[in-house]
């Protein structure tokens, strides 16, 4: 089998991440199989956002089925297409709203992971600001026959920012946002590092009081637990002016909303989902997409999932004509089914290519061995229900490691004599009963 053309950085990230059971941030194109219809639907969403629209989508699948992987594929694809992306994992400390500023914590995480093509790992906020300001500076200099070193350029650029203030004034917090951008520009041009850092702190949601923000930046608004999504909408319009296609927000681990034991707190988060859904789907928002992943229980459980909230159940219900194998991929909920045998086989082929390329050897496993591994896995009782890409990927890479590190090892011996079997699926963290609510109570208010 010919090794894939892949860099050491990518192959290392893929192997280390997949063996650890987490999703790699780079190199996903080398192992992506299946999901063509789902990806096509997401790409249509990107076109909608680029055209000035907005979208909201839920990704549903069993634990380990590839939800996070799919979101990362879309994230990387979007960056290549010129979008700004931000992602965060929800947790007991990071929700959509909460009495201990859990919503604000999510916003801060998103801004920390703000990414563009040249900053794929995150931390792109200042790079985006500088690109936009450089564009304004070039335009202002051209219109006013100034050079970059002329003192008048500061007021000329501020005049451009004032025009943007007028454009954003119709949006909530738009004027405050533009004022902070102007402060960043002045700090950059006058080498006032304190003013620059104050502006960045404000944009990252790090001001605790309006008083402090007013003293430092002359604005009487701050980003808080209740309004952070409104600021994301303003930011989405801003990045369009900086030359990007739009803003995509990826929120993973929806289980942590499902696990909130206090109903009122849980419903408050579901209300936030409803507000975002309505805002994006009714055309109120522009140039922004929000993608949230969770297991079927998180969405369809009528006792504590999203379907417990009537307004969301009505909006997220399946297309009643989606029967007999037909799937509506434009639905707000994207369901991830199991990979087919053919897709699993192709995945193993690609894993062989990545592994052999990384360790510089020729993988000796051919069709017969791959089929034997696949049949051994699928013949296990219940494997057709429990097998997930995460499990088979981790175990297959483990097998490749043993074979590579021990040349005397026999594939047949490992499969047959040692009685290889796929490990049981990890306990689904969303299998929460009323009796187990107490163990999560410490995270709630």
mmCIF file of C-alpha atoms in Angstrom, residues 1 345 349 352 363-372 411:
data_model
loop_
_atom_site.group_PDB
_atom_site.id
_atom_site.type_symbol
_atom_site.label_atom_id
_atom_site.label_comp_id
_atom_site.label_asym_id
_atom_site.label_seq_id
_atom_site.Cartn_x
_atom_site.Cartn_y
_atom_site.Cartn_z
ATOM 1 C CA UNK A 1 0.000 0.000 0.000
ATOM 2 C CA UNK A 345 -12.920 -0.518 5.135
ATOM 3 C CA UNK A 349 -7.024 1.744 4.325
ATOM 4 C CA UNK A 352 -2.718 2.275 7.109
ATOM 5 C CA UNK A 363 2.126 -1.380 5.446
ATOM 6 C CA UNK A 364 1.775 -5.097 4.723
ATOM 7 C CA UNK A 365 -1.920 -5.366 5.483
ATOM 8 C CA UNK A 366 -3.869 -6.020 2.330
ATOM 9 C CA UNK A 367 -7.471 -6.667 1.458
ATOM 10 C CA UNK A 368 -7.545 -10.074 3.143
ATOM 11 C CA UNK A 369 -6.248 -8.745 6.465
ATOM 12 C CA UNK A 370 -8.466 -5.670 6.466
ATOM 13 C CA UNK A 371 -11.524 -7.785 5.707
ATOM 14 C CA UNK A 372 -10.552 -10.231 8.450
ATOM 15 C CA UNK A 411 -1.522 -10.529 12.341
#
